[in-house]
């Protein structure tokens, strides 16, 4: 669920994995691994990604919670 939300956020921000990776200072493989479920993100990484796509972390949490209901 979370990885699909993160992919959706990136696409809605009209960013490729490469664009997002550049914004967060990581290699493209970092984005690919968490979007495919091969990597788990910590809270500070989630916050950094949210900032890079222009979405408050609180909104990501809210979207995640709504998807669980």
PDB file of N, CA and C in Angstrom:
ATOM      1  N   UNK A   1       0.820  -1.202   0.000  1.00  0.00           N
ATOM      2  CA  UNK A   1       0.000   0.000   0.000  1.00  0.00           C
ATOM      3  C   UNK A   1       0.865   1.268   0.000  1.00  0.00           C
ATOM      4  N   UNK A   2       1.841   1.325   0.926  1.00  0.00           N
ATOM      5  CA  UNK A   2       2.673   2.522   1.018  1.00  0.00           C
ATOM      6  C   UNK A   2       3.491   2.730  -0.250  1.00  0.00           C
ATOM      7  N   UNK A   3       4.062   1.655  -0.768  1.00  0.00           N
ATOM      8  CA  UNK A   3       4.889   1.833  -1.967  1.00  0.00           C
ATOM      9  C   UNK A   3       4.077   2.323  -3.152  1.00  0.00           C
ATOM     10  N   UNK A   4       2.821   1.895  -3.273  1.00  0.00           N
ATOM     11  CA  UNK A   4       1.986   2.391  -4.374  1.00  0.00           C
ATOM     12  C   UNK A   4       1.632   3.868  -4.160  1.00  0.00           C
ATOM     13  N   UNK A   5       1.436   4.279  -2.912  1.00  0.00           N
ATOM     14  CA  UNK A   5       1.186   5.693  -2.619  1.00  0.00           C
ATOM     15  C   UNK A   5       2.403   6.542  -2.977  1.00  0.00           C
ATOM     16  N   UNK A   6       3.579   6.051  -2.642  1.00  0.00           N
ATOM     17  CA  UNK A   6       4.794   6.795  -2.955  1.00  0.00           C
ATOM     18  C   UNK A   6       4.989   6.919  -4.460  1.00  0.00           C
ATOM     19  N   UNK A   7       4.705   5.861  -5.190  1.00  0.00           N
ATOM     20  CA  UNK A   7       4.802   5.906  -6.652  1.00  0.00           C
ATOM     21  C   UNK A   7       3.774   6.890  -7.217  1.00  0.00           C
ATOM     22  N   UNK A   8       2.564   6.847  -6.682  1.00  0.00           N
ATOM     23  CA  UNK A   8       1.503   7.763  -7.114  1.00  0.00           C
ATOM     24  C   UNK A   8       1.889   9.210  -6.851  1.00  0.00           C
ATOM     25  N   UNK A   9       2.435   9.481  -5.674  1.00  0.00           N
ATOM     26  CA  UNK A   9       2.875  10.839  -5.333  1.00  0.00           C
ATOM     27  C   UNK A   9       3.913  11.333  -6.329  1.00  0.00           C
ATOM     28  N   UNK A  10       4.860  10.471  -6.641  1.00  0.00           N
ATOM     29  CA  UNK A  10       5.924  10.855  -7.576  1.00  0.00           C
ATOM     30  C   UNK A  10       5.343  11.159  -8.945  1.00  0.00           C
ATOM     31  N   UNK A  11       4.459  10.309  -9.418  1.00  0.00           N
ATOM     32  CA  UNK A  11       3.877  10.502 -10.748  1.00  0.00           C
ATOM     33  C   UNK A  11       2.993  11.742 -10.797  1.00  0.00           C
ATOM     34  N   UNK A  12       2.234  11.990  -9.727  1.00  0.00           N
ATOM     35  CA  UNK A  12       1.385  13.185  -9.682  1.00  0.00           C
ATOM     36  C   UNK A  12       2.217  14.457  -9.641  1.00  0.00           C
ATOM     37  N   UNK A  13       3.434  14.364  -9.123  1.00  0.00           N
ATOM     38  CA  UNK A  13       4.346  15.503  -9.124  1.00  0.00           C
ATOM     39  C   UNK A  13       5.068  15.608 -10.466  1.00  0.00           C
ATOM     40  N   UNK A  14       4.721  14.717 -11.392  1.00  0.00           N
ATOM     41  CA  UNK A  14       5.308  14.682 -12.736  1.00  0.00           C
ATOM     42  C   UNK A  14       6.828  14.511 -12.678  1.00  0.00           C
ATOM     43  N   UNK A  15       7.250  13.568 -11.826  1.00  0.00           N
ATOM     44  CA  UNK A  15       8.667  13.289 -11.677  1.00  0.00           C
ATOM     45  C   UNK A  15       8.973  11.850 -12.089  1.00  0.00           C
ATOM     46  N   UNK A  16      10.094  11.656 -12.736  1.00  0.00           N
ATOM     47  CA  UNK A  16      10.585  10.309 -12.989  1.00  0.00           C
ATOM     48  C   UNK A  16      11.339   9.869 -11.737  1.00  0.00           C
ATOM     49  N   UNK A  17      11.687   8.593 -11.690  1.00  0.00           N
ATOM     50  CA  UNK A  17      12.504   8.123 -10.575  1.00  0.00           C
ATOM     51  C   UNK A  17      13.826   8.879 -10.538  1.00  0.00           C
ATOM     52  N   UNK A  18      14.381   9.149 -11.696  1.00  0.00           N
ATOM     53  CA  UNK A  18      15.653   9.872 -11.770  1.00  0.00           C
ATOM     54  C   UNK A  18      15.496  11.289 -11.231  1.00  0.00           C
ATOM     55  N   UNK A  19      14.419  11.981 -11.630  1.00  0.00           N
ATOM     56  CA  UNK A  19      14.179  13.346 -11.142  1.00  0.00           C
ATOM     57  C   UNK A  19      14.053  13.383  -9.625  1.00  0.00           C
ATOM     58  N   UNK A  20      13.268  12.457  -9.089  1.00  0.00           N
ATOM     59  CA  UNK A  20      13.070  12.416  -7.640  1.00  0.00           C
ATOM     60  C   UNK A  20      14.382  12.089  -6.936  1.00  0.00           C
ATOM     61  N   UNK A  21      15.106  11.135  -7.469  1.00  0.00           N
ATOM     62  CA  UNK A  21      16.393  10.765  -6.861  1.00  0.00           C
ATOM     63  C   UNK A  21      17.324  11.968  -6.799  1.00  0.00           C
ATOM     64  N   UNK A  22      17.351  12.753  -7.849  1.00  0.00           N
ATOM     65  CA  UNK A  22      18.188  13.955  -7.860  1.00  0.00           C
ATOM     66  C   UNK A  22      17.740  14.940  -6.783  1.00  0.00           C
ATOM     67  N   UNK A  23      16.433  15.091  -6.616  1.00  0.00           N
ATOM     68  CA  UNK A  23      15.907  16.028  -5.612  1.00  0.00           C
ATOM     69  C   UNK A  23      16.257  15.620  -4.188  1.00  0.00           C
ATOM     70  N   UNK A  24      16.315  14.303  -3.950  1.00  0.00           N
ATOM     71  CA  UNK A  24      16.588  13.837  -2.590  1.00  0.00           C
ATOM     72  C   UNK A  24      18.055  13.445  -2.388  1.00  0.00           C
ATOM     73  N   UNK A  25      18.850  13.607  -3.441  1.00  0.00           N
ATOM     74  CA  UNK A  25      20.279  13.339  -3.322  1.00  0.00           C
ATOM     75  C   UNK A  25      20.642  11.871  -3.198  1.00  0.00           C
ATOM     76  N   UNK A  26      19.866  11.039  -3.843  1.00  0.00           N
ATOM     77  CA  UNK A  26      20.092   9.589  -3.814  1.00  0.00           C
ATOM     78  C   UNK A  26      20.181   9.070  -5.248  1.00  0.00           C
ATOM     79  N   UNK A  27      20.705   7.861  -5.437  1.00  0.00           N
ATOM     80  CA  UNK A  27      20.705   7.277  -6.782  1.00  0.00           C
ATOM     81  C   UNK A  27      19.299   6.819  -7.180  1.00  0.00           C
ATOM     82  N   UNK A  28      19.065   6.699  -8.467  1.00  0.00           N
ATOM     83  CA  UNK A  28      17.769   6.248  -8.970  1.00  0.00           C
ATOM     84  C   UNK A  28      17.406   4.880  -8.389  1.00  0.00           C
ATOM     85  N   UNK A  29      18.393   4.042  -8.152  1.00  0.00           N
ATOM     86  CA  UNK A  29      18.140   2.700  -7.617  1.00  0.00           C
ATOM     87  C   UNK A  29      17.503   2.759  -6.227  1.00  0.00           C
ATOM     88  N   UNK A  30      17.776   3.809  -5.466  1.00  0.00           N
ATOM     89  CA  UNK A  30      17.156   3.994  -4.151  1.00  0.00           C
ATOM     90  C   UNK A  30      15.643   4.108  -4.309  1.00  0.00           C
ATOM     91  N   UNK A  31      15.212   4.951  -5.250  1.00  0.00           N
ATOM     92  CA  UNK A  31      13.776   5.138  -5.503  1.00  0.00           C
ATOM     93  C   UNK A  31      13.172   3.842  -6.026  1.00  0.00           C
ATOM     94  N   UNK A  32      13.847   3.212  -6.953  1.00  0.00           N
ATOM     95  CA  UNK A  32      13.361   1.957  -7.524  1.00  0.00           C
ATOM     96  C   UNK A  32      13.174   0.885  -6.450  1.00  0.00           C
ATOM     97  N   UNK A  33      14.137   0.781  -5.539  1.00  0.00           N
ATOM     98  CA  UNK A  33      14.067  -0.264  -4.508  1.00  0.00           C
ATOM     99  C   UNK A  33      12.910  -0.047  -3.539  1.00  0.00           C
ATOM    100  N   UNK A  34      12.657   1.211  -3.133  1.00  0.00           N
ATOM    101  CA  UNK A  34      11.533   1.366  -2.206  1.00  0.00           C
ATOM    102  C   UNK A  34      10.198   1.281  -2.926  1.00  0.00           C
ATOM    103  N   UNK A  35      10.138   1.678  -4.187  1.00  0.00           N
ATOM    104  CA  UNK A  35       8.876   1.549  -4.928  1.00  0.00           C
ATOM    105  C   UNK A  35       8.548   0.088  -5.235  1.00  0.00           C
ATOM    106  N   UNK A  36       9.557  -0.752  -5.321  1.00  0.00           N
ATOM    107  CA  UNK A  36       9.321  -2.174  -5.603  1.00  0.00           C
ATOM    108  C   UNK A  36       9.209  -3.007  -4.331  1.00  0.00           C
ATOM    109  N   UNK A  37       9.395  -2.383  -3.179  1.00  0.00           N
ATOM    110  CA  UNK A  37       9.276  -3.093  -1.922  1.00  0.00           C
ATOM    111  C   UNK A  37      10.557  -3.772  -1.469  1.00  0.00           C
ATOM    112  N   UNK A  38      11.653  -3.520  -2.142  1.00  0.00           N
ATOM    113  CA  UNK A  38      12.930  -4.123  -1.776  1.00  0.00           C
ATOM    114  C   UNK A  38      13.643  -3.354  -0.671  1.00  0.00           C
ATOM    115  N   UNK A  39      13.164  -2.175  -0.358  1.00  0.00           N
ATOM    116  CA  UNK A  39      13.778  -1.342   0.672  1.00  0.00           C
ATOM    117  C   UNK A  39      12.693  -0.730   1.540  1.00  0.00           C
ATOM    118  N   UNK A  40      12.947  -0.687   2.825  1.00  0.00           N
ATOM    119  CA  UNK A  40      12.036  -0.065   3.781  1.00  0.00           C
ATOM    120  C   UNK A  40      12.580   1.321   4.118  1.00  0.00           C
ATOM    121  N   UNK A  41      11.701   2.294   4.146  1.00  0.00           N
ATOM    122  CA  UNK A  41      12.096   3.673   4.448  1.00  0.00           C
ATOM    123  C   UNK A  41      11.856   3.987   5.914  1.00  0.00           C
ATOM    124  N   UNK A  42      12.726   4.806   6.479  1.00  0.00           N
ATOM    125  CA  UNK A  42      12.457   5.285   7.829  1.00  0.00           C
ATOM    126  C   UNK A  42      11.678   6.602   7.729  1.00  0.00           C
ATOM    127  N   UNK A  43      11.242   7.109   8.853  1.00  0.00           N
ATOM    128  CA  UNK A  43      10.382   8.287   8.869  1.00  0.00           C
ATOM    129  C   UNK A  43      11.062   9.517   8.294  1.00  0.00           C
ATOM    130  N   UNK A  44      12.334   9.698   8.582  1.00  0.00           N
ATOM    131  CA  UNK A  44      13.021  10.872   8.049  1.00  0.00           C
ATOM    132  C   UNK A  44      13.153  10.783   6.528  1.00  0.00           C
ATOM    133  N   UNK A  45      13.336   9.588   5.982  1.00  0.00           N
ATOM    134  CA  UNK A  45      13.389   9.420   4.524  1.00  0.00           C
ATOM    135  C   UNK A  45      12.026   9.715   3.897  1.00  0.00           C
ATOM    136  N   UNK A  46      10.970   9.238   4.537  1.00  0.00           N
ATOM    137  CA  UNK A  46       9.616   9.523   4.048  1.00  0.00           C
ATOM    138  C   UNK A  46       9.361  11.027   4.022  1.00  0.00           C
ATOM    139  N   UNK A  47       9.767  11.693   5.076  1.00  0.00           N
ATOM    140  CA  UNK A  47       9.577  13.150   5.153  1.00  0.00           C
ATOM    141  C   UNK A  47      10.337  13.852   4.034  1.00  0.00           C
ATOM    142  N   UNK A  48      11.553  13.427   3.789  1.00  0.00           N
ATOM    143  CA  UNK A  48      12.375  14.028   2.742  1.00  0.00           C
ATOM    144  C   UNK A  48      11.735  13.827   1.365  1.00  0.00           C
ATOM    145  N   UNK A  49      11.210  12.646   1.111  1.00  0.00           N
ATOM    146  CA  UNK A  49      10.549  12.346  -0.158  1.00  0.00           C
ATOM    147  C   UNK A  49       9.289  13.195  -0.305  1.00  0.00           C
ATOM    148  N   UNK A  50       8.514  13.300   0.758  1.00  0.00           N
ATOM    149  CA  UNK A  50       7.303  14.126   0.708  1.00  0.00           C
ATOM    150  C   UNK A  50       7.639  15.572   0.367  1.00  0.00           C
ATOM    151  N   UNK A  51       8.672  16.116   0.996  1.00  0.00           N
ATOM    152  CA  UNK A  51       9.083  17.484   0.696  1.00  0.00           C
ATOM    153  C   UNK A  51       9.476  17.629  -0.767  1.00  0.00           C
ATOM    154  N   UNK A  52      10.165  16.620  -1.293  1.00  0.00           N
ATOM    155  CA  UNK A  52      10.643  16.672  -2.678  1.00  0.00           C
ATOM    156  C   UNK A  52       9.498  16.670  -3.690  1.00  0.00           C
ATOM    157  N   UNK A  53       8.375  16.050  -3.332  1.00  0.00           N
ATOM    158  CA  UNK A  53       7.236  16.022  -4.254  1.00  0.00           C
ATOM    159  C   UNK A  53       6.188  17.079  -3.907  1.00  0.00           C
ATOM    160  N   UNK A  54       6.427  17.840  -2.831  1.00  0.00           N
ATOM    161  CA  UNK A  54       5.510  18.922  -2.478  1.00  0.00           C
ATOM    162  C   UNK A  54       4.259  18.484  -1.750  1.00  0.00           C
ATOM    163  N   UNK A  55       4.375  17.412  -0.979  1.00  0.00           N
ATOM    164  CA  UNK A  55       3.222  16.909  -0.233  1.00  0.00           C
ATOM    165  C   UNK A  55       3.594  16.806   1.241  1.00  0.00           C
ATOM    166  N   UNK A  56       2.806  17.379   2.134  1.00  0.00           N
ATOM    167  CA  UNK A  56       3.134  17.265   3.555  1.00  0.00           C
ATOM    168  C   UNK A  56       3.099  15.801   4.015  1.00  0.00           C
ATOM    169  N   UNK A  57       3.998  15.456   4.906  1.00  0.00           N
ATOM    170  CA  UNK A  57       4.044  14.099   5.447  1.00  0.00           C
ATOM    171  C   UNK A  57       2.705  13.709   6.072  1.00  0.00           C
ATOM    172  N   UNK A  58       2.058  14.665   6.711  1.00  0.00           N
ATOM    173  CA  UNK A  58       0.757  14.388   7.334  1.00  0.00           C
ATOM    174  C   UNK A  58      -0.263  13.927   6.295  1.00  0.00           C
ATOM    175  N   UNK A  59      -0.188  14.488   5.103  1.00  0.00           N
ATOM    176  CA  UNK A  59      -1.125  14.094   4.041  1.00  0.00           C
ATOM    177  C   UNK A  59      -0.838  12.667   3.583  1.00  0.00           C
ATOM    178  N   UNK A  60       0.432  12.302   3.488  1.00  0.00           N
ATOM    179  CA  UNK A  60       0.772  10.923   3.124  1.00  0.00           C
ATOM    180  C   UNK A  60       0.202   9.954   4.158  1.00  0.00           C
ATOM    181  N   UNK A  61       0.362  10.279   5.432  1.00  0.00           N
ATOM    182  CA  UNK A  61      -0.162   9.417   6.493  1.00  0.00           C
ATOM    183  C   UNK A  61      -1.678   9.325   6.386  1.00  0.00           C
ATOM    184  N   UNK A  62      -2.325  10.438   6.128  1.00  0.00           N
ATOM    185  CA  UNK A  62      -3.785  10.444   5.987  1.00  0.00           C
ATOM    186  C   UNK A  62      -4.223   9.577   4.800  1.00  0.00           C
ATOM    187  N   UNK A  63      -3.544   9.705   3.681  1.00  0.00           N
ATOM    188  CA  UNK A  63      -3.867   8.890   2.502  1.00  0.00           C
ATOM    189  C   UNK A  63      -3.659   7.407   2.797  1.00  0.00           C
ATOM    190  N   UNK A  64      -2.603   7.093   3.524  1.00  0.00           N
ATOM    191  CA  UNK A  64      -2.332   5.708   3.897  1.00  0.00           C
ATOM    192  C   UNK A  64      -3.449   5.167   4.775  1.00  0.00           C
ATOM    193  N   UNK A  65      -3.829   5.946   5.781  1.00  0.00           N
ATOM    194  CA  UNK A  65      -4.911   5.536   6.687  1.00  0.00           C
ATOM    195  C   UNK A  65      -6.221   5.343   5.935  1.00  0.00           C
ATOM    196  N   UNK A  66      -6.538   6.242   5.022  1.00  0.00           N
ATOM    197  CA  UNK A  66      -7.775   6.124   4.229  1.00  0.00           C
ATOM    198  C   UNK A  66      -7.767   4.856   3.388  1.00  0.00           C
ATOM    199  N   UNK A  67      -6.615   4.458   2.911  1.00  0.00           N
ATOM    200  CA  UNK A  67      -6.506   3.248   2.105  1.00  0.00           C
ATOM    201  C   UNK A  67      -6.691   1.977   2.909  1.00  0.00           C
ATOM    202  N   UNK A  68      -6.511   2.057   4.220  1.00  0.00           N
ATOM    203  CA  UNK A  68      -6.669   0.887   5.082  1.00  0.00           C
ATOM    204  C   UNK A  68      -8.113   0.661   5.494  1.00  0.00           C
ATOM    205  N   UNK A  69      -8.925   1.675   5.361  1.00  0.00           N
ATOM    206  CA  UNK A  69     -10.331   1.579   5.822  1.00  0.00           C
ATOM    207  C   UNK A  69     -11.177   0.819   4.842  1.00  0.00           C
TER     208      UNK A  69
END
